[in-house]
XYZ file of C-alpha atoms in Angstrom:
699
model
C 52.521 -8.893 48.832
C 48.796 -8.347 48.995
C 47.095 -6.553 46.145
C 43.991 -5.665 48.120
C 43.557 -3.302 51.039
C 41.443 -3.227 54.149
C 39.069 -0.239 54.241
C 39.808 2.093 57.135
C 38.203 5.340 56.070
C 34.719 5.927 54.769
C 33.076 2.889 56.256
C 29.686 4.391 55.496
C 30.314 4.365 51.767
C 28.880 1.654 49.569
C 31.823 -0.740 49.326
C 32.144 -2.770 46.154
C 34.270 -5.855 46.719
C 35.768 -8.208 44.188
C 33.495 -11.079 43.185
C 30.395 -9.458 44.690
C 28.325 -10.300 41.668
C 28.292 -6.725 40.340
C 27.991 -7.033 36.593
C 30.636 -4.863 34.939
C 29.476 -2.584 32.189
C 32.457 -1.532 30.164
C 32.688 2.165 29.477
C 31.579 3.802 26.234
C 35.083 4.011 24.772
C 36.155 0.460 25.667
C 36.759 -2.420 23.323
C 34.043 -5.079 23.316
C 36.627 -7.852 23.323
C 39.536 -6.718 25.471
C 42.845 -8.504 25.485
C 43.490 -8.762 29.214
C 47.198 -9.375 28.694
C 47.513 -6.165 26.683
C 45.557 -4.278 29.323
C 47.944 -5.428 32.053
C 50.889 -4.674 29.773
C 49.571 -1.147 29.278
C 49.107 -0.631 33.019
C 52.617 -1.832 33.761
C 53.954 0.464 31.040
C 52.416 3.389 32.934
C 54.009 2.141 36.146
C 57.475 1.561 34.745
C 57.588 4.812 32.762
C 56.733 6.627 35.992
C 59.415 4.814 37.979
C 62.054 5.332 35.310
C 61.296 9.026 34.838
C 61.473 9.777 38.551
C 64.627 7.709 38.925
C 66.387 9.464 36.040
C 65.364 12.907 37.284
C 66.402 11.870 40.799
C 63.290 13.618 42.082
C 59.552 13.177 41.943
C 56.736 11.021 43.253
C 56.691 7.455 41.909
C 54.383 5.768 44.410
C 51.016 7.173 43.405
C 51.397 6.546 39.645
C 52.319 2.956 40.458
C 49.226 2.581 42.649
C 46.757 4.383 40.388
C 47.904 3.054 37.023
C 44.921 0.625 36.857
C 42.455 3.377 37.661
C 44.065 5.749 35.164
C 43.929 3.032 32.545
C 40.249 2.256 33.100
C 39.199 5.903 33.031
C 41.248 6.785 29.952
C 40.661 3.575 28.010
C 37.018 2.936 28.797
C 35.384 6.250 29.705
C 37.238 9.426 28.836
C 35.989 10.990 25.608
C 38.842 13.009 24.165
C 40.800 13.593 20.970
C 44.582 13.376 21.398
C 45.126 15.201 18.109
C 42.930 18.086 19.199
C 43.208 18.571 22.964
C 40.871 21.578 22.675
C 37.850 19.810 21.214
C 35.057 21.667 23.034
C 32.919 18.665 23.995
C 35.730 16.523 25.400
C 35.551 15.125 28.891
C 37.892 16.888 31.297
C 40.480 15.006 33.327
C 42.028 16.754 36.329
C 44.895 15.409 38.393
C 44.413 17.340 41.628
C 47.164 15.339 43.323
C 49.492 16.901 40.773
C 52.651 15.502 42.362
C 51.646 12.241 40.632
C 52.263 13.973 37.305
C 54.007 10.997 35.725
C 50.697 9.132 35.812
C 49.204 11.806 33.585
C 52.254 12.163 31.335
C 52.369 8.406 30.777
C 48.694 8.364 29.812
C 49.124 11.330 27.483
C 52.096 9.736 25.763
C 50.494 6.333 25.360
C 47.178 7.656 24.047
C 48.834 9.713 21.336
C 49.126 13.295 22.527
C 52.030 15.420 21.342
C 54.220 14.254 24.187
C 57.149 12.193 22.994
C 59.055 9.523 24.865
C 62.001 11.931 24.877
C 59.884 14.365 26.882
C 59.098 11.580 29.362
C 62.823 10.924 29.668
C 63.358 14.635 30.347
C 60.924 14.680 33.257
C 61.506 17.704 35.503
C 64.293 19.040 33.261
C 64.863 22.496 31.783
C 62.386 23.398 29.016
C 60.745 19.976 28.936
C 57.005 19.511 28.525
C 57.000 17.316 31.626
C 57.471 19.618 34.624
C 57.278 18.378 38.187
C 53.595 19.284 38.428
C 51.199 19.511 35.461
C 51.086 22.926 33.784
C 48.228 24.005 31.560
C 49.415 25.561 28.316
C 52.757 23.770 28.426
C 51.779 20.126 28.065
C 49.096 19.147 25.515
C 46.144 17.551 27.285
C 46.750 19.131 30.691
C 43.464 20.854 31.511
C 44.641 22.870 34.516
C 47.786 23.547 36.504
C 47.809 21.536 39.712
C 50.222 20.872 42.517
C 49.066 22.976 45.462
C 46.808 20.342 46.942
C 43.079 20.848 46.668
C 43.287 23.320 43.797
C 42.302 20.745 41.194
C 39.274 19.858 43.296
C 38.264 23.507 43.299
C 38.927 23.833 39.576
C 36.794 20.780 38.896
C 33.761 22.523 40.388
C 34.321 25.432 38.011
C 34.571 23.000 35.095
C 31.352 21.307 36.207
C 29.495 24.607 36.624
C 30.702 25.663 33.184
C 29.464 22.448 31.570
C 26.039 22.853 33.141
C 25.837 26.503 32.049
C 27.001 25.756 28.505
C 24.554 22.868 28.276
C 21.631 25.017 29.461
C 22.594 28.006 27.323
C 23.417 26.315 24.031
C 21.614 22.963 23.819
C 18.324 23.122 21.961
C 16.021 20.101 22.022
C 17.737 17.220 20.285
C 20.608 19.461 19.211
C 23.037 18.856 22.032
C 26.367 20.589 21.590
C 27.498 20.099 25.167
C 27.429 16.885 27.165
C 30.650 16.042 28.954
C 31.894 14.948 32.361
C 34.672 15.983 34.679
C 36.873 13.236 36.117
C 39.135 14.279 38.992
C 41.807 12.284 40.780
C 42.620 13.405 44.317
C 44.488 12.046 47.305
C 44.731 12.208 51.062
C 46.374 15.630 50.905
C 43.521 17.027 48.820
C 41.043 15.724 51.355
C 42.886 17.398 54.216
C 43.066 20.791 52.530
C 40.123 23.030 53.422
C 39.429 23.962 49.809
C 38.288 20.413 49.049
C 35.588 20.786 51.691
C 34.457 24.097 50.218
C 34.439 22.571 46.734
C 32.558 19.440 47.768
C 30.012 21.442 49.736
C 29.022 23.694 46.872
C 29.147 20.883 44.296
C 26.723 18.817 46.363
C 24.477 21.812 46.902
C 24.357 22.486 43.164
C 23.773 18.789 42.369
C 26.623 18.698 39.851
C 26.146 15.106 38.746
C 28.578 15.637 35.859
C 31.398 15.579 38.403
C 33.212 12.433 39.574
C 36.066 12.497 42.075
C 38.306 9.483 42.615
C 39.879 9.556 46.067
C 43.111 7.575 46.230
C 42.935 6.221 49.764
C 46.503 4.976 50.093
C 46.822 6.230 53.700
C 50.372 7.574 53.197
C 51.711 11.134 53.285
C 55.245 12.541 53.360
C 55.461 12.253 57.135
C 54.192 8.689 57.285
C 50.859 6.958 57.768
C 47.802 9.207 57.680
C 46.942 7.967 61.185
C 49.375 10.642 62.371
C 46.941 13.433 61.508
C 43.905 12.125 59.636
C 41.263 9.726 60.889
C 37.971 11.153 59.690
C 35.313 9.151 57.901
C 35.595 10.664 54.429
C 32.613 8.754 53.099
C 30.323 10.084 55.803
C 31.624 13.606 55.268
C 30.765 13.467 51.574
C 27.388 11.929 52.210
C 26.763 14.967 54.383
C 27.697 17.100 51.392
C 24.946 15.292 49.415
C 27.337 13.293 47.252
C 26.866 9.808 45.886
C 29.615 7.868 47.683
C 30.993 4.584 46.363
C 34.030 2.575 47.301
C 36.324 0.160 45.515
C 38.220 -2.139 47.845
C 40.988 -3.023 45.403
C 42.610 -0.534 43.016
C 43.949 -3.430 40.920
C 40.549 -4.904 40.081
C 39.819 -3.495 36.617
C 36.312 -4.859 36.281
C 35.350 -3.653 39.740
C 36.640 -0.190 38.875
C 34.693 -0.315 35.618
C 31.472 -1.393 37.302
C 31.768 1.340 39.901
C 32.368 4.068 37.346
C 29.379 2.791 35.387
C 27.225 3.283 38.481
C 28.608 6.808 38.920
C 27.865 7.626 35.285
C 24.170 6.870 35.823
C 23.841 9.297 38.755
C 21.698 12.302 37.824
C 21.165 14.123 41.124
C 24.533 14.176 42.885
C 28.242 14.407 42.220
C 30.029 11.145 42.945
C 33.000 10.336 45.139
C 34.626 6.972 44.466
C 36.955 6.001 47.288
C 39.631 3.725 45.850
C 41.680 1.717 48.336
C 45.178 1.432 46.947
C 48.760 0.641 47.916
C 51.313 3.351 47.232
C 54.229 1.953 45.186
C 52.377 -1.300 44.615
C 54.933 -3.837 43.454
C 57.974 -2.324 45.160
C 59.000 -4.952 47.731
C 60.428 -2.765 50.522
C 58.840 0.634 49.868
C 55.324 -0.569 49.157
C 52.918 1.123 51.614
C 55.631 3.421 53.022
C 56.281 7.157 53.008
C 59.612 6.447 51.313
C 57.703 5.865 48.064
C 55.840 9.152 48.195
C 58.212 11.949 47.300
C 61.546 10.500 46.256
C 62.979 8.015 43.734
C 62.726 4.365 44.642
C 66.399 3.664 43.979
C 67.809 1.482 41.221
C 67.608 -1.765 43.193
C 63.977 -1.159 44.196
C 63.059 -0.248 40.622
C 64.583 -3.489 39.377
C 62.742 -5.484 42.033
C 59.432 -3.832 41.185
C 59.920 -4.556 37.493
C 60.628 -8.178 38.358
C 57.357 -8.281 40.316
C 55.514 -6.961 37.228
C 57.240 -9.509 34.989
C 59.093 -6.668 33.273
C 62.636 -6.751 31.862
C 64.680 -5.568 34.846
C 67.358 -3.791 32.824
C 64.955 -2.056 30.429
C 64.530 1.697 30.815
C 61.623 3.684 29.372
C 60.352 0.575 27.638
C 57.087 1.046 25.734
C 56.032 -2.314 24.286
C 54.606 -2.075 20.807
C 51.420 -3.869 21.876
C 50.752 -1.396 24.685
C 51.382 1.629 22.494
C 49.145 0.302 19.726
C 46.386 -0.561 22.177
C 46.393 2.761 23.996
C 46.823 4.860 20.866
C 43.479 3.600 19.597
C 42.304 6.732 21.376
C 43.513 8.710 18.336
C 41.054 7.177 15.858
C 38.350 6.967 18.478
C 38.750 10.631 19.381
C 38.903 11.767 15.765
C 35.645 9.927 15.089
C 33.956 11.479 18.117
C 34.999 14.965 17.117
C 34.011 14.435 13.469
C 30.545 13.375 14.586
C 30.343 16.404 16.869
C 31.455 18.703 14.044
C 28.608 17.409 11.891
C 26.194 18.156 14.722
C 27.653 21.633 15.060
C 27.142 22.413 11.366
C 23.496 21.392 11.646
C 23.253 23.423 14.841
C 24.771 26.449 13.098
C 22.070 26.382 10.430
C 19.298 26.156 12.992
C 20.809 28.543 15.561
C 23.227 30.913 13.779
C 23.391 33.507 16.558
C 24.107 30.954 19.261
C 26.667 29.227 17.053
C 28.419 32.562 16.550
C 28.460 33.106 20.303
C 29.940 29.677 20.828
C 32.708 30.271 18.298
C 33.583 33.655 19.779
C 33.880 32.060 23.202
C 36.219 29.375 21.912
C 38.462 32.032 20.354
C 38.391 34.280 23.404
C 36.888 37.085 21.366
C 34.105 39.551 22.163
C 30.904 40.341 20.246
C 30.798 43.434 18.060
C 29.617 46.403 20.081
C 30.306 44.701 23.404
C 31.250 48.046 24.982
C 28.594 50.239 23.382
C 26.637 50.679 26.613
C 29.578 51.477 28.897
C 28.605 54.830 30.388
C 30.452 58.103 30.636
C 29.746 59.597 34.050
C 29.117 63.344 34.482
C 31.298 65.387 36.795
C 30.061 65.207 40.365
C 31.854 66.638 43.419
C 30.043 64.156 45.666
C 30.533 61.286 43.256
C 30.051 57.668 44.155
C 31.977 54.673 45.402
C 33.875 52.855 42.679
C 32.138 49.623 43.742
C 28.863 51.296 42.713
C 30.104 52.638 39.390
C 31.703 49.256 38.707
C 28.347 47.543 39.243
C 26.812 49.891 36.679
C 29.566 49.251 34.151
C 29.555 45.494 34.773
C 25.876 45.364 33.900
C 26.434 47.453 30.783
C 29.033 44.918 29.642
C 26.967 41.891 30.707
C 24.125 43.091 28.490
C 26.293 42.479 25.421
C 28.551 39.617 26.563
C 26.206 36.749 27.493
C 29.030 34.554 28.773
C 30.157 37.056 31.414
C 29.216 35.116 34.523
C 30.162 35.271 38.169
C 29.277 36.037 41.723
C 30.480 36.831 45.194
C 31.383 35.033 48.373
C 28.045 35.940 49.975
C 28.734 39.663 49.461
C 27.040 40.581 46.178
C 24.889 43.331 47.741
C 28.059 44.897 49.154
C 30.350 44.334 46.179
C 27.596 45.472 43.783
C 28.244 42.570 41.438
C 24.784 41.134 40.774
C 23.910 40.913 37.082
C 20.494 42.442 36.649
C 17.955 39.912 35.360
C 20.769 37.358 35.253
C 18.942 34.806 37.373
C 20.426 32.686 40.138
C 22.546 29.666 39.243
C 21.033 26.909 41.361
C 20.494 23.163 41.209
C 18.617 22.341 37.990
C 18.435 26.055 37.162
C 21.706 26.322 35.322
C 20.910 28.876 32.619
C 21.660 31.766 34.973
C 24.577 34.135 35.395
C 24.666 35.011 39.073
C 26.735 32.466 40.971
C 26.394 32.255 44.720
C 29.582 30.838 46.183
C 28.566 31.214 49.800
C 31.242 32.163 52.294
C 33.824 30.155 50.417
C 36.410 32.567 48.989
C 39.007 29.900 48.290
C 36.848 27.707 46.095
C 35.354 30.810 44.473
C 38.776 31.653 43.095
C 39.531 28.081 42.044
C 36.105 27.669 40.433
C 36.586 30.915 38.515
C 39.835 29.470 37.153
C 37.900 26.394 36.004
C 35.237 28.600 34.406
C 37.877 30.579 32.513
C 39.554 27.378 31.339
C 36.114 26.426 29.992
C 36.057 29.649 27.887
C 33.595 31.646 29.988
C 34.500 35.104 31.308
C 34.131 34.707 35.065
C 34.357 37.132 37.932
C 34.524 36.460 41.650
C 33.998 39.189 44.225
C 34.740 39.748 47.887
C 36.325 42.338 50.163
C 40.000 43.010 49.454
C 40.875 41.865 52.968
C 39.653 38.359 52.134
C 41.848 38.000 49.066
C 44.207 36.264 51.496
C 41.841 33.302 51.586
C 42.237 32.819 47.834
C 45.837 33.803 47.163
C 46.852 30.460 45.675
C 44.071 30.750 43.136
C 45.327 34.193 42.061
C 48.803 32.774 41.535
C 47.470 29.867 39.500
C 45.266 32.127 37.365
C 48.397 34.130 36.585
C 50.571 31.060 35.962
C 47.924 29.723 33.558
C 47.369 33.132 31.878
C 43.629 32.956 32.420
C 41.559 36.180 32.121
C 39.720 35.803 35.415
C 38.248 38.985 36.906
C 38.851 39.229 40.639
C 36.745 42.060 42.066
C 37.903 43.361 45.444
C 35.920 46.081 47.187
C 36.274 47.758 50.606
C 39.873 48.371 49.688
C 41.397 50.392 52.540
C 41.055 52.021 55.933
C 38.187 53.837 54.243
C 36.136 50.901 55.485
C 36.030 52.775 58.761
C 34.140 51.386 61.716
C 34.644 47.694 60.894
C 38.183 48.156 62.129
C 41.610 46.641 61.459
C 40.399 43.068 60.890
C 38.597 44.262 57.775
C 40.903 47.066 56.643
C 43.484 45.915 54.098
C 46.951 47.444 54.437
C 49.405 45.157 52.635
C 46.990 43.622 50.154
C 47.247 45.946 47.154
C 51.004 45.661 47.149
C 50.906 41.908 47.669
C 48.724 41.523 44.581
C 51.103 43.741 42.621
C 53.863 41.313 43.583
C 52.191 38.405 41.790
C 53.670 38.124 38.281
C 51.300 38.604 35.315
C 48.236 39.599 37.306
C 47.106 43.127 36.465
C 45.965 45.241 39.397
C 43.618 48.144 38.663
C 42.605 50.691 41.306
C 40.535 53.336 39.521
C 40.253 56.822 40.990
C 36.776 57.803 39.853
C 33.731 56.487 37.971
C 35.142 57.188 34.508
C 38.354 55.405 35.351
C 36.154 52.461 36.312
C 34.579 52.518 32.848
C 37.999 52.492 31.216
C 39.203 49.784 33.570
C 36.400 47.500 32.404
C 37.380 48.181 28.792
C 40.891 47.030 29.616
C 39.683 44.033 31.617
C 37.375 42.631 28.978
C 40.035 42.784 26.285
C 42.483 40.705 28.284
C 42.922 37.268 26.769
C 45.782 35.978 28.854
C 46.000 37.939 32.078
C 43.861 37.880 35.217
C 42.873 41.257 36.611
C 42.321 42.347 40.200
C 39.849 45.231 40.127
C 40.288 47.064 43.443
C 37.362 49.259 44.464
C 36.280 51.561 47.264
C 33.431 51.354 49.708
C 33.286 55.133 50.133
C 32.250 57.754 47.598
C 34.832 59.808 45.719
C 34.367 62.745 43.340
C 33.764 62.103 39.653
C 36.349 64.417 38.086
C 35.443 67.124 35.599
C 37.133 65.830 32.474
C 36.802 69.203 30.752
C 39.419 70.397 33.269
C 41.410 67.175 33.439
C 42.637 64.600 30.948
C 40.415 61.874 29.552
C 40.266 58.675 31.548
C 41.390 56.792 28.440
C 44.898 56.961 29.890
C 43.887 54.188 32.295
C 44.769 51.700 29.542
C 48.427 52.691 29.933
C 48.433 52.194 33.676
C 49.330 55.790 34.522
C 48.770 59.098 32.795
C 49.094 62.822 33.288
C 45.760 63.862 34.706
C 46.576 67.560 35.056
C 49.479 70.009 34.729
C 50.234 73.551 35.750
C 51.657 75.782 33.042
C 55.330 75.147 32.471
C 57.527 72.304 33.606
C 56.379 70.778 36.893
C 58.331 71.356 40.065
C 56.580 68.551 41.898
C 54.651 65.455 40.813
C 51.713 64.136 42.847
C 50.816 60.476 42.213
C 47.508 59.087 43.404
C 45.538 55.870 43.077
C 41.954 54.961 43.835
C 40.182 56.882 46.553
C 43.331 58.912 47.314
C 43.534 60.368 43.804
C 41.152 63.092 44.920
C 43.733 64.375 47.430
C 46.378 64.595 44.736
C 43.941 66.546 42.569
C 42.988 68.871 45.440
C 46.631 69.477 46.306
C 47.454 70.165 42.661
C 44.768 72.843 42.530
C 45.986 74.468 45.743
C 49.637 74.399 44.709
C 48.821 75.815 41.298
C 46.853 78.593 42.969
C 49.935 79.372 45.101
C 52.160 79.633 42.035
C 53.819 76.240 42.486
C 53.964 74.257 39.262
C 52.662 70.760 39.893
C 51.627 67.720 37.923
C 49.035 65.217 39.064
C 49.433 61.657 37.812
C 46.769 58.987 38.132
C 48.354 55.539 38.432
C 45.632 52.877 38.610
C 47.922 50.039 37.473
C 51.637 49.564 38.034
C 51.632 46.486 35.799
C 50.139 48.269 32.798
C 52.421 51.277 33.276
C 55.434 48.971 33.400
C 54.503 47.592 29.972
C 54.693 51.002 28.303
C 57.672 52.262 26.361
C 60.482 54.026 28.160
C 59.572 57.177 26.242
C 55.992 57.099 27.501
C 57.016 56.435 31.098
C 59.468 59.323 30.918
C 56.752 61.597 29.533
C 54.593 60.880 32.570
C 57.303 60.828 35.228
C 60.255 62.842 33.888
C 63.506 61.812 35.513
C 64.603 65.376 36.186
C 61.644 66.055 38.498
C 62.856 64.630 41.813
C 60.168 66.096 44.043
C 57.415 63.491 44.069
C 54.644 62.565 46.485
C 52.600 59.345 46.312
C 49.266 58.952 48.079
C 47.750 55.511 48.662
C 45.945 54.219 51.744
C 48.069 51.134 52.112
C 51.652 50.116 52.702
C 54.310 52.420 51.265
C 56.484 49.424 50.397
C 57.474 49.563 46.738
C 56.619 53.177 46.031
C 60.306 54.134 45.859
C 60.278 52.771 42.320
C 58.148 55.750 41.287
C 58.995 58.486 43.782
C 62.723 57.784 44.087
C 64.887 58.185 47.143
C 64.005 61.854 47.482
C 60.230 61.486 47.329
C 57.633 61.133 50.078
C 55.141 58.277 50.236
C 51.962 59.021 52.139
C 50.590 55.641 53.175
C 49.836 53.350 56.045
C 52.262 50.647 57.124
C 50.530 49.770 60.387
C 47.085 48.258 60.896
C 43.984 50.424 60.850
C 41.489 51.170 63.603
C 37.764 51.220 64.243
C 36.473 54.762 63.747
C 34.599 56.822 61.160
C 36.502 57.019 57.882
C 36.916 60.791 57.996
C 38.578 60.593 61.387
C 40.981 57.883 60.222
C 41.936 59.747 57.065
C 42.455 62.972 58.991
C 44.478 61.284 61.722
C 46.830 59.503 59.327
C 47.319 62.302 56.828
C 45.182 61.251 53.884
C 44.080 64.808 53.220
C 44.615 67.468 50.620
C 46.264 69.669 53.236
C 48.869 67.045 54.122
C 49.687 66.404 50.462
C 50.247 70.147 50.002
C 52.423 70.275 53.107
C 54.549 67.323 51.982
C 54.981 68.785 48.497
C 56.138 72.080 49.943
C 58.496 70.270 52.291
C 60.179 68.640 49.317
C 60.507 72.013 47.608
C 61.762 73.755 50.716
C 58.841 76.205 50.697
């Protein structure tokens, strides 16, 4: 069995071969006098733990951990600066396993280096309530920086991590007082390279010259269906050179010193991110499944596991064996990490004395807290029958918040002038101009979402903006933000058929409801400028929930709050905006730009002697969190006559209007025409709301 591989992809990359005369420079965390036998023992411990865990679980992906164990060892033993006893040390290097199906590689490294991940947890791989799920989950397993599994997402996250490091470095470092100086190491595979998000991520990373970012591409040429020749033959090296990356290649994943020398070269790069293409053999050491798809996504089988262990010189009948020498060697990371953090803490104390305000900012960020008076400039908007689009009022409020929260940072997918999300005087985040707050993601919605997740995981408060229609391009990133409980702000404007002449391709119908369907993410669709102000108050105080702020292109009236209830009720998701005298006969529920029709209908019905209640419901999720008593006070069970008005699908509204109610919505695609014509044609008018209310009442 060969332990080298013939390069087939990326021929244009600088290939480093064994015995080429490259002088290895061992990484900054490596021992000066390594015991090669212990190093190999440690690597084979990673391999055998991975095989045993997958075999016991009877599911998983053993092949990649077996192939990449040497690379994982070199990165974690010789380069990665981290503290196993404090996985949240702010200046640690970040390690991202984008090919998250290879999770046992990461779990083995975490266990061996001393994180709070016991051998029992390794043995319970993929089992109920274990800390070792099938794909790495941030917040569940100590040391897991981000949740990965959907291929390419870790690549996108890594760009957010790299942007965050550059911003933190530019914002906080002062002369010789350097609080921030870390790198982002990302493992990725063939599947990551095929996913479009990796191209978006690589393109923007190269453009921004994020030299703190290193990707390791595991070129094992195997996917679930077989050899990558079935569907993938591009020259990856040339592609990344076109993205302005530094591209290197290691011809043998088992050559530790070659890996070390290559990483050392990457560490010296100051103008470009680096891609290191590592030629490997999936399931290296398994005699019949080596280099086959059978080793990708299923257990090797007991006989193959025994044969692989024999190849490694391992006891064939041993299960979950962790030799004392390997554990002692790898767990040196504990003392090493504690020393690094202690030295950093001393620097921080000196920094605090010299820069008390910045130090306070830094500490607030780490805690997820806001500065005192952060909301003091949020405006109250005067009543205005003409009003303004909520995208415009949101831009005003965003800037009022940004003035007092310096780490609010974000941008749009080439739509900032339309989404109204530019931070005034915030500067443009560009290559070597990193102390700026306006990010320009280009027309790359998918990586925008993934990068925002990485920014949030780095303790910034990020927002990413585009048209609601294009939220489809970034849906996986919304799900992952919610799974990870990260307070990312997703700003979606142009939220309905109100977009008008651009037509059905740009008019969202199902999108509001589809976002509501994602667990944990809070949707907010404010109905006037003052609801926007309150929405931002809610958004900024979220510590563990992403928010989708859904805004209009068209103007809507700013309600007279001397006649109607305060917008403070937005915080509860729904509130009684206005009531006729006496118990209501009919309840009118509106959101966003359609709230005005509920208000208009309420006024007409009241004038006709029909008792009505108008309810503003900007957020189903927030309303669902309220007590049963509060929900009953807003939507009393005994009032069966209810009308909802929202310019989107009616799916789901039965929960609030019941079987007897009427939902005014749009369950077919839109059309290209002036907004007023569309709204009139499809019944989004005060007159239609009145008519439907009367129909329910038999009037």
